mmCIF file with all atom_site columns, C-alpha atoms in Angstrom:
data_model
loop_
_atom_site.group_PDB
_atom_site.id
_atom_site.type_symbol
_atom_site.label_atom_id
_atom_site.label_alt_id
_atom_site.label_comp_id
_atom_site.label_asym_id
_atom_site.label_entity_id
_atom_site.label_seq_id
_atom_site.pdbx_PDB_ins_code
_atom_site.Cartn_x
_atom_site.Cartn_y
_atom_site.Cartn_z
_atom_site.occupancy
_atom_site.B_iso_or_equiv
_atom_site.pdbx_formal_charge
_atom_site.auth_seq_id
_atom_site.auth_comp_id
_atom_site.auth_asym_id
_atom_site.auth_atom_id
_atom_site.pdbx_PDB_model_num
ATOM 1   C CA . UNK A 1 1   ? 32.845 21.769  57.335 1.00 0.00 ? 4   UNK A CA 1
ATOM 2   C CA . UNK A 1 2   ? 32.398 23.807  60.384 1.00 0.00 ? 5   UNK A CA 1
ATOM 3   C CA . UNK A 1 3   ? 29.758 27.018  60.604 1.00 0.00 ? 6   UNK A CA 1
ATOM 4   C CA . UNK A 1 4   ? 30.141 30.237  60.933 1.00 0.00 ? 7   UNK A CA 1
ATOM 5   C CA . UNK A 1 5   ? 30.196 31.084  64.650 1.00 0.00 ? 8   UNK A CA 1
ATOM 6   C CA . UNK A 1 6   ? 31.099 27.897  65.702 1.00 0.00 ? 9   UNK A CA 1
ATOM 7   C CA . UNK A 1 7   ? 34.556 26.924  66.894 1.00 0.00 ? 10  UNK A CA 1
ATOM 8   C CA . UNK A 1 8   ? 36.209 23.325  66.457 1.00 0.00 ? 11  UNK A CA 1
ATOM 9   C CA . UNK A 1 9   ? 38.097 21.827  68.627 1.00 0.00 ? 12  UNK A CA 1
ATOM 10  C CA . UNK A 1 10  ? 41.056 19.457  67.880 1.00 0.00 ? 13  UNK A CA 1
ATOM 11  C CA . UNK A 1 11  ? 41.904 16.734  70.441 1.00 0.00 ? 14  UNK A CA 1
ATOM 12  C CA . UNK A 1 12  ? 45.596 17.229  71.395 1.00 0.00 ? 15  UNK A CA 1
ATOM 13  C CA . UNK A 1 13  ? 47.075 13.770  71.500 1.00 0.00 ? 16  UNK A CA 1
ATOM 14  C CA . UNK A 1 14  ? 47.274 11.961  74.918 1.00 0.00 ? 17  UNK A CA 1
ATOM 15  C CA . UNK A 1 15  ? 50.716 12.804  76.171 1.00 0.00 ? 18  UNK A CA 1
ATOM 16  C CA . UNK A 1 16  ? 51.033 8.835   77.236 1.00 0.00 ? 19  UNK A CA 1
ATOM 17  C CA . UNK A 1 17  ? 50.676 8.111   73.221 1.00 0.00 ? 20  UNK A CA 1
ATOM 18  C CA . UNK A 1 18  ? 53.015 11.202  72.173 1.00 0.00 ? 21  UNK A CA 1
ATOM 19  C CA . UNK A 1 19  ? 56.085 9.300   74.821 1.00 0.00 ? 22  UNK A CA 1
ATOM 20  C CA . UNK A 1 20  ? 55.005 5.556   73.831 1.00 0.00 ? 23  UNK A CA 1
ATOM 21  C CA . UNK A 1 21  ? 55.300 6.827   70.129 1.00 0.00 ? 24  UNK A CA 1
ATOM 22  C CA . UNK A 1 22  ? 58.473 8.511   70.713 1.00 0.00 ? 25  UNK A CA 1
ATOM 23  C CA . UNK A 1 23  ? 59.862 5.579   72.320 1.00 0.00 ? 26  UNK A CA 1
ATOM 24  C CA . UNK A 1 24  ? 58.574 3.315   69.825 1.00 0.00 ? 27  UNK A CA 1
ATOM 25  C CA . UNK A 1 25  ? 60.518 4.960   67.540 1.00 0.00 ? 28  UNK A CA 1
ATOM 26  C CA . UNK A 1 26  ? 63.989 5.024   69.172 1.00 0.00 ? 29  UNK A CA 1
ATOM 27  C CA . UNK A 1 27  ? 63.839 1.492   69.901 1.00 0.00 ? 30  UNK A CA 1
ATOM 28  C CA . UNK A 1 28  ? 62.795 0.920   65.529 1.00 0.00 ? 31  UNK A CA 1
ATOM 29  C CA . UNK A 1 29  ? 66.009 2.808   64.793 1.00 0.00 ? 32  UNK A CA 1
ATOM 30  C CA . UNK A 1 30  ? 68.074 1.368   67.273 1.00 0.00 ? 33  UNK A CA 1
ATOM 31  C CA . UNK A 1 31  ? 67.355 -1.737  65.392 1.00 0.00 ? 34  UNK A CA 1
ATOM 32  C CA . UNK A 1 32  ? 67.719 -0.842  62.506 1.00 0.00 ? 35  UNK A CA 1
ATOM 33  C CA . UNK A 1 33  ? 71.676 0.345   62.980 1.00 0.00 ? 36  UNK A CA 1
ATOM 34  C CA . UNK A 1 34  ? 72.096 -3.022  64.742 1.00 0.00 ? 37  UNK A CA 1
ATOM 35  C CA . UNK A 1 35  ? 70.996 -4.757  61.957 1.00 0.00 ? 38  UNK A CA 1
ATOM 36  C CA . UNK A 1 36  ? 72.662 -3.010  59.823 1.00 0.00 ? 39  UNK A CA 1
ATOM 37  C CA . UNK A 1 37  ? 76.001 -3.126  61.777 1.00 0.00 ? 40  UNK A CA 1
ATOM 38  C CA . UNK A 1 38  ? 75.231 -6.674  62.424 1.00 0.00 ? 41  UNK A CA 1
ATOM 39  C CA . UNK A 1 39  ? 75.236 -7.489  58.479 1.00 0.00 ? 42  UNK A CA 1
ATOM 40  C CA . UNK A 1 40  ? 78.450 -5.479  57.981 1.00 0.00 ? 43  UNK A CA 1
ATOM 41  C CA . UNK A 1 41  ? 80.121 -7.307  60.281 1.00 0.00 ? 44  UNK A CA 1
ATOM 42  C CA . UNK A 1 42  ? 82.919 -9.861  59.293 1.00 0.00 ? 45  UNK A CA 1
ATOM 43  C CA . UNK A 1 43  ? 82.647 -12.552 61.621 1.00 0.00 ? 46  UNK A CA 1
ATOM 44  C CA . UNK A 1 44  ? 80.403 -15.624 60.400 1.00 0.00 ? 47  UNK A CA 1
ATOM 45  C CA . UNK A 1 45  ? 79.738 -16.588 64.445 1.00 0.00 ? 48  UNK A CA 1
ATOM 46  C CA . UNK A 1 46  ? 78.173 -13.997 65.191 1.00 0.00 ? 49  UNK A CA 1
ATOM 47  C CA . UNK A 1 47  ? 74.576 -13.707 66.493 1.00 0.00 ? 50  UNK A CA 1
ATOM 48  C CA . UNK A 1 48  ? 71.957 -11.979 67.311 1.00 0.00 ? 51  UNK A CA 1
ATOM 49  C CA . UNK A 1 49  ? 68.887 -13.653 69.394 1.00 0.00 ? 52  UNK A CA 1
ATOM 50  C CA . UNK A 1 50  ? 70.008 -16.563 67.760 1.00 0.00 ? 53  UNK A CA 1
ATOM 51  C CA . UNK A 1 51  ? 70.302 -15.388 64.002 1.00 0.00 ? 54  UNK A CA 1
ATOM 52  C CA . UNK A 1 52  ? 72.521 -14.366 61.376 1.00 0.00 ? 55  UNK A CA 1
ATOM 53  C CA . UNK A 1 53  ? 72.170 -12.083 58.347 1.00 0.00 ? 56  UNK A CA 1
ATOM 54  C CA . UNK A 1 54  ? 74.222 -12.738 55.423 1.00 0.00 ? 57  UNK A CA 1
ATOM 55  C CA . UNK A 1 55  ? 74.026 -11.131 51.749 1.00 0.00 ? 58  UNK A CA 1
ATOM 56  C CA . UNK A 1 56  ? 73.547 -13.249 48.646 1.00 0.00 ? 59  UNK A CA 1
ATOM 57  C CA . UNK A 1 57  ? 76.652 -13.303 46.203 1.00 0.00 ? 60  UNK A CA 1
ATOM 58  C CA . UNK A 1 58  ? 75.969 -15.830 43.951 1.00 0.00 ? 61  UNK A CA 1
ATOM 59  C CA . UNK A 1 59  ? 72.894 -16.700 41.542 1.00 0.00 ? 62  UNK A CA 1
ATOM 60  C CA . UNK A 1 60  ? 73.366 -20.484 42.900 1.00 0.00 ? 63  UNK A CA 1
ATOM 61  C CA . UNK A 1 61  ? 69.896 -20.288 44.660 1.00 0.00 ? 64  UNK A CA 1
ATOM 62  C CA . UNK A 1 62  ? 68.241 -18.457 42.306 1.00 0.00 ? 65  UNK A CA 1
ATOM 63  C CA . UNK A 1 63  ? 64.898 -17.646 42.428 1.00 0.00 ? 66  UNK A CA 1
ATOM 64  C CA . UNK A 1 64  ? 64.234 -18.353 45.688 1.00 0.00 ? 67  UNK A CA 1
ATOM 65  C CA . UNK A 1 65  ? 67.654 -16.550 47.100 1.00 0.00 ? 68  UNK A CA 1
ATOM 66  C CA . UNK A 1 66  ? 68.317 -14.109 43.958 1.00 0.00 ? 69  UNK A CA 1
ATOM 67  C CA . UNK A 1 67  ? 71.778 -12.673 43.925 1.00 0.00 ? 70  UNK A CA 1
ATOM 68  C CA . UNK A 1 68  ? 72.044 -9.541  46.171 1.00 0.00 ? 71  UNK A CA 1
ATOM 69  C CA . UNK A 1 69  ? 69.355 -9.955  48.324 1.00 0.00 ? 72  UNK A CA 1
ATOM 70  C CA . UNK A 1 70  ? 69.677 -11.046 52.122 1.00 0.00 ? 73  UNK A CA 1
ATOM 71  C CA . UNK A 1 71  ? 69.130 -14.154 54.350 1.00 0.00 ? 74  UNK A CA 1
ATOM 72  C CA . UNK A 1 72  ? 68.183 -14.439 57.747 1.00 0.00 ? 75  UNK A CA 1
ATOM 73  C CA . UNK A 1 73  ? 69.403 -17.575 59.045 1.00 0.00 ? 76  UNK A CA 1
ATOM 74  C CA . UNK A 1 74  ? 67.921 -19.519 62.125 1.00 0.00 ? 77  UNK A CA 1
ATOM 75  C CA . UNK A 1 75  ? 70.435 -21.715 64.456 1.00 0.00 ? 78  UNK A CA 1
ATOM 76  C CA . UNK A 1 76  ? 68.910 -25.223 64.662 1.00 0.00 ? 79  UNK A CA 1
ATOM 77  C CA . UNK A 1 77  ? 70.495 -27.880 66.203 1.00 0.00 ? 80  UNK A CA 1
ATOM 78  C CA . UNK A 1 78  ? 71.538 -30.294 63.596 1.00 0.00 ? 81  UNK A CA 1
ATOM 79  C CA . UNK A 1 79  ? 69.462 -33.169 64.418 1.00 0.00 ? 82  UNK A CA 1
ATOM 80  C CA . UNK A 1 80  ? 66.555 -31.042 63.320 1.00 0.00 ? 83  UNK A CA 1
ATOM 81  C CA . UNK A 1 81  ? 67.477 -29.934 59.760 1.00 0.00 ? 84  UNK A CA 1
ATOM 82  C CA . UNK A 1 82  ? 65.186 -32.233 56.970 1.00 0.00 ? 85  UNK A CA 1
ATOM 83  C CA . UNK A 1 83  ? 65.992 -32.879 53.140 1.00 0.00 ? 86  UNK A CA 1
ATOM 84  C CA . UNK A 1 84  ? 64.601 -29.329 51.448 1.00 0.00 ? 87  UNK A CA 1
ATOM 85  C CA . UNK A 1 85  ? 66.024 -27.429 54.520 1.00 0.00 ? 88  UNK A CA 1
ATOM 86  C CA . UNK A 1 86  ? 68.059 -24.594 52.962 1.00 0.00 ? 89  UNK A CA 1
ATOM 87  C CA . UNK A 1 87  ? 71.008 -23.975 55.361 1.00 0.00 ? 90  UNK A CA 1
ATOM 88  C CA . UNK A 1 88  ? 73.992 -22.055 55.502 1.00 0.00 ? 91  UNK A CA 1
ATOM 89  C CA . UNK A 1 89  ? 77.508 -23.497 56.165 1.00 0.00 ? 92  UNK A CA 1
ATOM 90  C CA . UNK A 1 90  ? 81.261 -22.815 56.192 1.00 0.00 ? 93  UNK A CA 1
ATOM 91  C CA . UNK A 1 91  ? 83.251 -24.549 53.190 1.00 0.00 ? 94  UNK A CA 1
ATOM 92  C CA . UNK A 1 92  ? 85.963 -26.768 54.727 1.00 0.00 ? 95  UNK A CA 1
ATOM 93  C CA . UNK A 1 93  ? 88.560 -25.352 52.563 1.00 0.00 ? 96  UNK A CA 1
ATOM 94  C CA . UNK A 1 94  ? 91.014 -22.894 53.466 1.00 0.00 ? 97  UNK A CA 1
ATOM 95  C CA . UNK A 1 95  ? 88.999 -19.858 52.537 1.00 0.00 ? 98  UNK A CA 1
ATOM 96  C CA . UNK A 1 96  ? 85.925 -20.931 54.760 1.00 0.00 ? 99  UNK A CA 1
ATOM 97  C CA . UNK A 1 97  ? 83.682 -19.330 53.026 1.00 0.00 ? 100 UNK A CA 1
ATOM 98  C CA . UNK A 1 98  ? 79.884 -18.920 54.140 1.00 0.00 ? 101 UNK A CA 1
ATOM 99  C CA . UNK A 1 99  ? 77.237 -20.811 51.553 1.00 0.00 ? 102 UNK A CA 1
ATOM 100 C CA . UNK A 1 100 ? 74.051 -21.297 51.422 1.00 0.00 ? 103 UNK A CA 1
ATOM 101 C CA . UNK A 1 101 ? 72.033 -24.731 49.684 1.00 0.00 ? 104 UNK A CA 1
ATOM 102 C CA . UNK A 1 102 ? 69.488 -26.724 49.779 1.00 0.00 ? 105 UNK A CA 1
ATOM 103 C CA . UNK A 1 103 ? 69.937 -30.150 51.787 1.00 0.00 ? 106 UNK A CA 1
ATOM 104 C CA . UNK A 1 104 ? 68.699 -32.650 49.203 1.00 0.00 ? 107 UNK A CA 1
ATOM 105 C CA . UNK A 1 105 ? 70.103 -36.010 51.515 1.00 0.00 ? 108 UNK A CA 1
ATOM 106 C CA . UNK A 1 106 ? 70.934 -36.803 55.373 1.00 0.00 ? 109 UNK A CA 1
ATOM 107 C CA . UNK A 1 107 ? 73.645 -38.977 56.209 1.00 0.00 ? 110 UNK A CA 1
ATOM 108 C CA . UNK A 1 108 ? 73.054 -40.116 59.135 1.00 0.00 ? 111 UNK A CA 1
ATOM 109 C CA . UNK A 1 109 ? 75.914 -41.153 61.424 1.00 0.00 ? 112 UNK A CA 1
ATOM 110 C CA . UNK A 1 110 ? 78.502 -39.368 59.237 1.00 0.00 ? 113 UNK A CA 1
ATOM 111 C CA . UNK A 1 111 ? 81.751 -40.669 59.605 1.00 0.00 ? 114 UNK A CA 1
ATOM 112 C CA . UNK A 1 112 ? 80.801 -42.229 62.801 1.00 0.00 ? 115 UNK A CA 1
ATOM 113 C CA . UNK A 1 113 ? 80.483 -38.830 64.467 1.00 0.00 ? 116 UNK A CA 1
ATOM 114 C CA . UNK A 1 114 ? 76.915 -39.730 65.953 1.00 0.00 ? 117 UNK A CA 1
ATOM 115 C CA . UNK A 1 115 ? 75.698 -36.250 63.864 1.00 0.00 ? 118 UNK A CA 1
ATOM 116 C CA . UNK A 1 116 ? 74.167 -36.484 60.478 1.00 0.00 ? 119 UNK A CA 1
ATOM 117 C CA . UNK A 1 117 ? 76.186 -35.149 57.559 1.00 0.00 ? 120 UNK A CA 1
ATOM 118 C CA . UNK A 1 118 ? 74.228 -32.816 54.575 1.00 0.00 ? 121 UNK A CA 1
ATOM 119 C CA . UNK A 1 119 ? 74.735 -33.549 51.245 1.00 0.00 ? 122 UNK A CA 1
ATOM 120 C CA . UNK A 1 120 ? 74.153 -29.988 49.570 1.00 0.00 ? 123 UNK A CA 1
ATOM 121 C CA . UNK A 1 121 ? 73.291 -28.324 46.162 1.00 0.00 ? 124 UNK A CA 1
ATOM 122 C CA . UNK A 1 122 ? 72.166 -24.926 44.678 1.00 0.00 ? 125 UNK A CA 1
ATOM 123 C CA . UNK A 1 123 ? 68.641 -25.147 43.746 1.00 0.00 ? 126 UNK A CA 1
ATOM 124 C CA . UNK A 1 124 ? 70.021 -23.263 39.799 1.00 0.00 ? 127 UNK A CA 1
ATOM 125 C CA . UNK A 1 125 ? 72.751 -26.732 39.798 1.00 0.00 ? 128 UNK A CA 1
ATOM 126 C CA . UNK A 1 126 ? 71.654 -30.208 38.145 1.00 0.00 ? 129 UNK A CA 1
ATOM 127 C CA . UNK A 1 127 ? 74.021 -31.485 40.025 1.00 0.00 ? 130 UNK A CA 1
ATOM 128 C CA . UNK A 1 128 ? 74.757 -31.465 44.327 1.00 0.00 ? 131 UNK A CA 1
ATOM 129 C CA . UNK A 1 129 ? 78.113 -30.366 46.002 1.00 0.00 ? 132 UNK A CA 1
ATOM 130 C CA . UNK A 1 130 ? 81.190 -32.440 45.708 1.00 0.00 ? 133 UNK A CA 1
ATOM 131 C CA . UNK A 1 131 ? 81.477 -32.447 49.786 1.00 0.00 ? 134 UNK A CA 1
ATOM 132 C CA . UNK A 1 132 ? 79.289 -33.780 52.110 1.00 0.00 ? 135 UNK A CA 1
ATOM 133 C CA . UNK A 1 133 ? 78.510 -31.490 55.031 1.00 0.00 ? 136 UNK A CA 1
ATOM 134 C CA . UNK A 1 134 ? 79.486 -32.210 58.529 1.00 0.00 ? 137 UNK A CA 1
ATOM 135 C CA . UNK A 1 135 ? 76.963 -31.287 61.269 1.00 0.00 ? 138 UNK A CA 1
ATOM 136 C CA . UNK A 1 136 ? 79.027 -28.920 62.914 1.00 0.00 ? 139 UNK A CA 1
ATOM 137 C CA . UNK A 1 137 ? 79.792 -26.568 59.787 1.00 0.00 ? 140 UNK A CA 1
ATOM 138 C CA . UNK A 1 138 ? 76.647 -25.620 59.967 1.00 0.00 ? 141 UNK A CA 1
ATOM 139 C CA . UNK A 1 139 ? 75.317 -22.676 60.681 1.00 0.00 ? 142 UNK A CA 1
ATOM 140 C CA . UNK A 1 140 ? 71.876 -22.740 60.510 1.00 0.00 ? 143 UNK A CA 1
ATOM 141 C CA . UNK A 1 141 ? 68.556 -22.326 58.685 1.00 0.00 ? 144 UNK A CA 1
ATOM 142 C CA . UNK A 1 142 ? 67.038 -19.952 56.448 1.00 0.00 ? 145 UNK A CA 1
ATOM 143 C CA . UNK A 1 143 ? 63.926 -18.692 57.715 1.00 0.00 ? 146 UNK A CA 1
ATOM 144 C CA . UNK A 1 144 ? 63.309 -15.134 55.627 1.00 0.00 ? 147 UNK A CA 1
ATOM 145 C CA . UNK A 1 145 ? 64.860 -13.659 52.151 1.00 0.00 ? 148 UNK A CA 1
ATOM 146 C CA . UNK A 1 146 ? 64.699 -10.168 51.668 1.00 0.00 ? 149 UNK A CA 1
ATOM 147 C CA . UNK A 1 147 ? 65.265 -10.315 47.977 1.00 0.00 ? 150 UNK A CA 1
#
């Protein structure tokens, strides 16, 4: 509390800090808009700096990847994937769905391709998926889930 007769001074913010803060705010806003538009894209092969964003549409990976959550998937070489990794892949059927499940087994040199094949399973399921996922169907590894 100021004493009577004494003037109090508040320092004005340094102009550089004011401009830097505004620039940072604009960059963050642009990144949020870009991420939103990117997530709304229908093209599952589109990446942003090697990352993809998907909505979780089923409960097959609950509780770790809850239905309604968002997963961030990073492109990864198929040979770097391991049992226990959660991967996102295209199905081989006509619907060409995008699914995220956990790797439960890796088959070396799948069908003589020189690349691995992946046996996957939703963690809420009691049995593995019917199809082996060839390396070329893998879009990447889940690196973040936002519930």
